[in-house]
JSON list of C-alpha atoms in Angstrom, two decimals:
[
{"chain": "A", "resi": 1, "resn": "UNK", "atom": "CA", "xyz": [123.71, 84.68, 379.12]},
{"chain": "A", "resi": 2, "resn": "UNK", "atom": "CA", "xyz": [123.18, 82.29, 381.72]},
{"chain": "A", "resi": 3, "resn": "UNK", "atom": "CA", "xyz": [120.12, 79.73, 382.19]},
{"chain": "A", "resi": 4, "resn": "UNK", "atom": "CA", "xyz": [117.90, 79.61, 385.34]},
{"chain": "A", "resi": 5, "resn": "UNK", "atom": "CA", "xyz": [117.33, 76.64, 385.80]},
{"chain": "A", "resi": 6, "resn": "UNK", "atom": "CA", "xyz": [114.99, 74.99, 388.92]},
{"chain": "A", "resi": 7, "resn": "UNK", "atom": "CA", "xyz": [115.49, 70.88, 389.74]},
{"chain": "A", "resi": 8, "resn": "UNK", "atom": "CA", "xyz": [112.22, 69.82, 390.67]},
{"chain": "A", "resi": 9, "resn": "UNK", "atom": "CA", "xyz": [112.67, 66.32, 391.20]},
{"chain": "A", "resi": 10, "resn": "UNK", "atom": "CA", "xyz": [116.03, 64.60, 391.44]},
{"chain": "A", "resi": 11, "resn": "UNK", "atom": "CA", "xyz": [116.89, 60.77, 391.86]},
{"chain": "A", "resi": 12, "resn": "UNK", "atom": "CA", "xyz": [119.74, 58.84, 391.79]},
{"chain": "A", "resi": 13, "resn": "UNK", "atom": "CA", "xyz": [118.47, 57.71, 387.71]},
{"chain": "A", "resi": 14, "resn": "UNK", "atom": "CA", "xyz": [116.21, 60.94, 387.35]},
{"chain": "A", "resi": 15, "resn": "UNK", "atom": "CA", "xyz": [115.78, 63.62, 386.92]},
{"chain": "A", "resi": 16, "resn": "UNK", "atom": "CA", "xyz": [113.44, 66.48, 386.48]},
{"chain": "A", "resi": 17, "resn": "UNK", "atom": "CA", "xyz": [114.62, 70.09, 385.95]},
{"chain": "A", "resi": 18, "resn": "UNK", "atom": "CA", "xyz": [112.66, 73.07, 384.78]},
{"chain": "A", "resi": 19, "resn": "UNK", "atom": "CA", "xyz": [114.49, 76.01, 382.25]},
{"chain": "A", "resi": 20, "resn": "UNK", "atom": "CA", "xyz": [112.81, 79.60, 382.97]},
{"chain": "A", "resi": 21, "resn": "UNK", "atom": "CA", "xyz": [112.45, 81.72, 379.80]},
{"chain": "A", "resi": 22, "resn": "UNK", "atom": "CA", "xyz": [113.74, 78.68, 377.65]},
{"chain": "A", "resi": 23, "resn": "UNK", "atom": "CA", "xyz": [111.97, 77.96, 374.49]},
{"chain": "A", "resi": 24, "resn": "UNK", "atom": "CA", "xyz": [111.67, 75.03, 371.65]},
{"chain": "A", "resi": 25, "resn": "UNK", "atom": "CA", "xyz": [114.48, 75.41, 370.27]},
{"chain": "A", "resi": 26, "resn": "UNK", "atom": "CA", "xyz": [117.10, 74.62, 372.92]},
{"chain": "A", "resi": 27, "resn": "UNK", "atom": "CA", "xyz": [115.12, 72.15, 374.33]},
{"chain": "A", "resi": 28, "resn": "UNK", "atom": "CA", "xyz": [114.41, 69.80, 371.39]},
{"chain": "A", "resi": 29, "resn": "UNK", "atom": "CA", "xyz": [118.59, 70.48, 371.00]},
{"chain": "A", "resi": 30, "resn": "UNK", "atom": "CA", "xyz": [119.15, 69.41, 374.61]},
{"chain": "A", "resi": 31, "resn": "UNK", "atom": "CA", "xyz": [116.83, 66.57, 374.20]},
{"chain": "A", "resi": 32, "resn": "UNK", "atom": "CA", "xyz": [118.16, 65.32, 370.77]},
{"chain": "A", "resi": 33, "resn": "UNK", "atom": "CA", "xyz": [121.79, 65.39, 372.38]},
{"chain": "A", "resi": 34, "resn": "UNK", "atom": "CA", "xyz": [121.05, 63.75, 375.43]},
{"chain": "A", "resi": 35, "resn": "UNK", "atom": "CA", "xyz": [119.77, 60.91, 373.15]},
{"chain": "A", "resi": 36, "resn": "UNK", "atom": "CA", "xyz": [123.02, 60.62, 371.85]},
{"chain": "A", "resi": 37, "resn": "UNK", "atom": "CA", "xyz": [124.45, 58.96, 375.16]},
{"chain": "A", "resi": 38, "resn": "UNK", "atom": "CA", "xyz": [124.33, 55.42, 375.11]},
{"chain": "A", "resi": 39, "resn": "UNK", "atom": "CA", "xyz": [123.39, 55.75, 379.19]},
{"chain": "A", "resi": 40, "resn": "UNK", "atom": "CA", "xyz": [120.04, 57.86, 378.76]},
{"chain": "A", "resi": 41, "resn": "UNK", "atom": "CA", "xyz": [117.28, 55.91, 378.52]},
{"chain": "A", "resi": 42, "resn": "UNK", "atom": "CA", "xyz": [114.76, 58.95, 378.40]},
{"chain": "A", "resi": 43, "resn": "UNK", "atom": "CA", "xyz": [115.12, 62.81, 377.40]},
{"chain": "A", "resi": 44, "resn": "UNK", "atom": "CA", "xyz": [112.09, 64.26, 376.97]},
{"chain": "A", "resi": 45, "resn": "UNK", "atom": "CA", "xyz": [110.77, 68.03, 377.81]},
{"chain": "A", "resi": 46, "resn": "UNK", "atom": "CA", "xyz": [107.41, 68.90, 378.08]},
{"chain": "A", "resi": 47, "resn": "UNK", "atom": "CA", "xyz": [105.93, 72.56, 377.94]},
{"chain": "A", "resi": 48, "resn": "UNK", "atom": "CA", "xyz": [102.09, 72.10, 378.57]},
{"chain": "A", "resi": 49, "resn": "UNK", "atom": "CA", "xyz": [101.55, 76.10, 377.72]},
{"chain": "A", "resi": 50, "resn": "UNK", "atom": "CA", "xyz": [103.23, 78.72, 375.37]},
{"chain": "A", "resi": 51, "resn": "UNK", "atom": "CA", "xyz": [103.43, 80.79, 378.68]},
{"chain": "A", "resi": 52, "resn": "UNK", "atom": "CA", "xyz": [105.28, 78.07, 380.92]},
{"chain": "A", "resi": 53, "resn": "UNK", "atom": "CA", "xyz": [108.62, 77.25, 381.21]},
{"chain": "A", "resi": 54, "resn": "UNK", "atom": "CA", "xyz": [109.58, 73.84, 379.54]},
{"chain": "A", "resi": 55, "resn": "UNK", "atom": "CA", "xyz": [110.52, 70.96, 382.25]},
{"chain": "A", "resi": 56, "resn": "UNK", "atom": "CA", "xyz": [113.05, 68.15, 381.36]},
{"chain": "A", "resi": 57, "resn": "UNK", "atom": "CA", "xyz": [112.77, 64.80, 382.14]},
{"chain": "A", "resi": 58, "resn": "UNK", "atom": "CA", "xyz": [116.11, 62.90, 382.17]},
{"chain": "A", "resi": 59, "resn": "UNK", "atom": "CA", "xyz": [116.30, 59.00, 383.11]},
{"chain": "A", "resi": 60, "resn": "UNK", "atom": "CA", "xyz": [119.39, 57.11, 382.87]},
{"chain": "A", "resi": 61, "resn": "UNK", "atom": "CA", "xyz": [121.14, 53.62, 383.10]},
{"chain": "A", "resi": 62, "resn": "UNK", "atom": "CA", "xyz": [123.92, 52.03, 383.95]},
{"chain": "A", "resi": 63, "resn": "UNK", "atom": "CA", "xyz": [126.42, 54.28, 386.52]},
{"chain": "A", "resi": 64, "resn": "UNK", "atom": "CA", "xyz": [125.22, 57.68, 384.72]},
{"chain": "A", "resi": 65, "resn": "UNK", "atom": "CA", "xyz": [123.80, 60.33, 386.97]},
{"chain": "A", "resi": 66, "resn": "UNK", "atom": "CA", "xyz": [121.19, 62.11, 385.16]},
{"chain": "A", "resi": 67, "resn": "UNK", "atom": "CA", "xyz": [122.72, 65.84, 385.53]},
{"chain": "A", "resi": 68, "resn": "UNK", "atom": "CA", "xyz": [126.44, 64.59, 384.48]},
{"chain": "A", "resi": 69, "resn": "UNK", "atom": "CA", "xyz": [124.49, 63.68, 381.32]},
{"chain": "A", "resi": 70, "resn": "UNK", "atom": "CA", "xyz": [122.73, 67.21, 380.99]},
{"chain": "A", "resi": 71, "resn": "UNK", "atom": "CA", "xyz": [125.60, 69.06, 381.90]},
{"chain": "A", "resi": 72, "resn": "UNK", "atom": "CA", "xyz": [127.64, 67.20, 379.05]},
{"chain": "A", "resi": 73, "resn": "UNK", "atom": "CA", "xyz": [125.31, 67.46, 376.82]},
{"chain": "A", "resi": 74, "resn": "UNK", "atom": "CA", "xyz": [125.04, 71.02, 376.92]},
{"chain": "A", "resi": 75, "resn": "UNK", "atom": "CA", "xyz": [128.63, 71.12, 376.90]},
{"chain": "A", "resi": 76, "resn": "UNK", "atom": "CA", "xyz": [128.69, 69.46, 373.47]},
{"chain": "A", "resi": 77, "resn": "UNK", "atom": "CA", "xyz": [125.81, 71.85, 372.46]},
{"chain": "A", "resi": 78, "resn": "UNK", "atom": "CA", "xyz": [127.99, 74.69, 373.18]},
{"chain": "A", "resi": 79, "resn": "UNK", "atom": "CA", "xyz": [131.09, 73.23, 371.36]},
{"chain": "A", "resi": 80, "resn": "UNK", "atom": "CA", "xyz": [129.27, 73.01, 368.50]},
{"chain": "A", "resi": 81, "resn": "UNK", "atom": "CA", "xyz": [127.74, 76.66, 368.88]},
{"chain": "A", "resi": 82, "resn": "UNK", "atom": "CA", "xyz": [131.21, 77.53, 369.43]},
{"chain": "A", "resi": 83, "resn": "UNK", "atom": "CA", "xyz": [132.12, 75.62, 365.99]},
{"chain": "A", "resi": 84, "resn": "UNK", "atom": "CA", "xyz": [130.18, 77.40, 364.09]},
{"chain": "A", "resi": 85, "resn": "UNK", "atom": "CA", "xyz": [130.65, 80.88, 365.22]},
{"chain": "A", "resi": 86, "resn": "UNK", "atom": "CA", "xyz": [134.65, 80.26, 364.03]},
{"chain": "A", "resi": 87, "resn": "UNK", "atom": "CA", "xyz": [133.67, 78.85, 360.86]},
{"chain": "A", "resi": 88, "resn": "UNK", "atom": "CA", "xyz": [131.28, 81.99, 360.01]},
{"chain": "A", "resi": 89, "resn": "UNK", "atom": "CA", "xyz": [134.37, 84.33, 361.05]},
{"chain": "A", "resi": 90, "resn": "UNK", "atom": "CA", "xyz": [136.50, 82.70, 359.00]},
{"chain": "A", "resi": 91, "resn": "UNK", "atom": "CA", "xyz": [134.09, 83.53, 356.15]},
{"chain": "A", "resi": 92, "resn": "UNK", "atom": "CA", "xyz": [133.76, 87.09, 357.21]},
{"chain": "A", "resi": 93, "resn": "UNK", "atom": "CA", "xyz": [137.19, 87.63, 357.21]},
{"chain": "A", "resi": 94, "resn": "UNK", "atom": "CA", "xyz": [137.64, 86.45, 353.91]}
]
């Protein structure tokens, strides 16, 4: 399933991105993963109402582009999930 996003604001060191239909679980994981990147200054999401789509704000330092940081963090999350699925498949096969 693809995640629908809308880039609301994009500057050299700042991005505001709306994630359509996503909830707290994914947004918390993504923001936490972004903060593991030493070139990410701020990674925060806000969702003012339960029925509204969350907005992620990312600022970076150095030469790091905010969209590159988001993309890399999402890839790492995907990799973690794939590893978990492999481990669970191994347990079920026993």
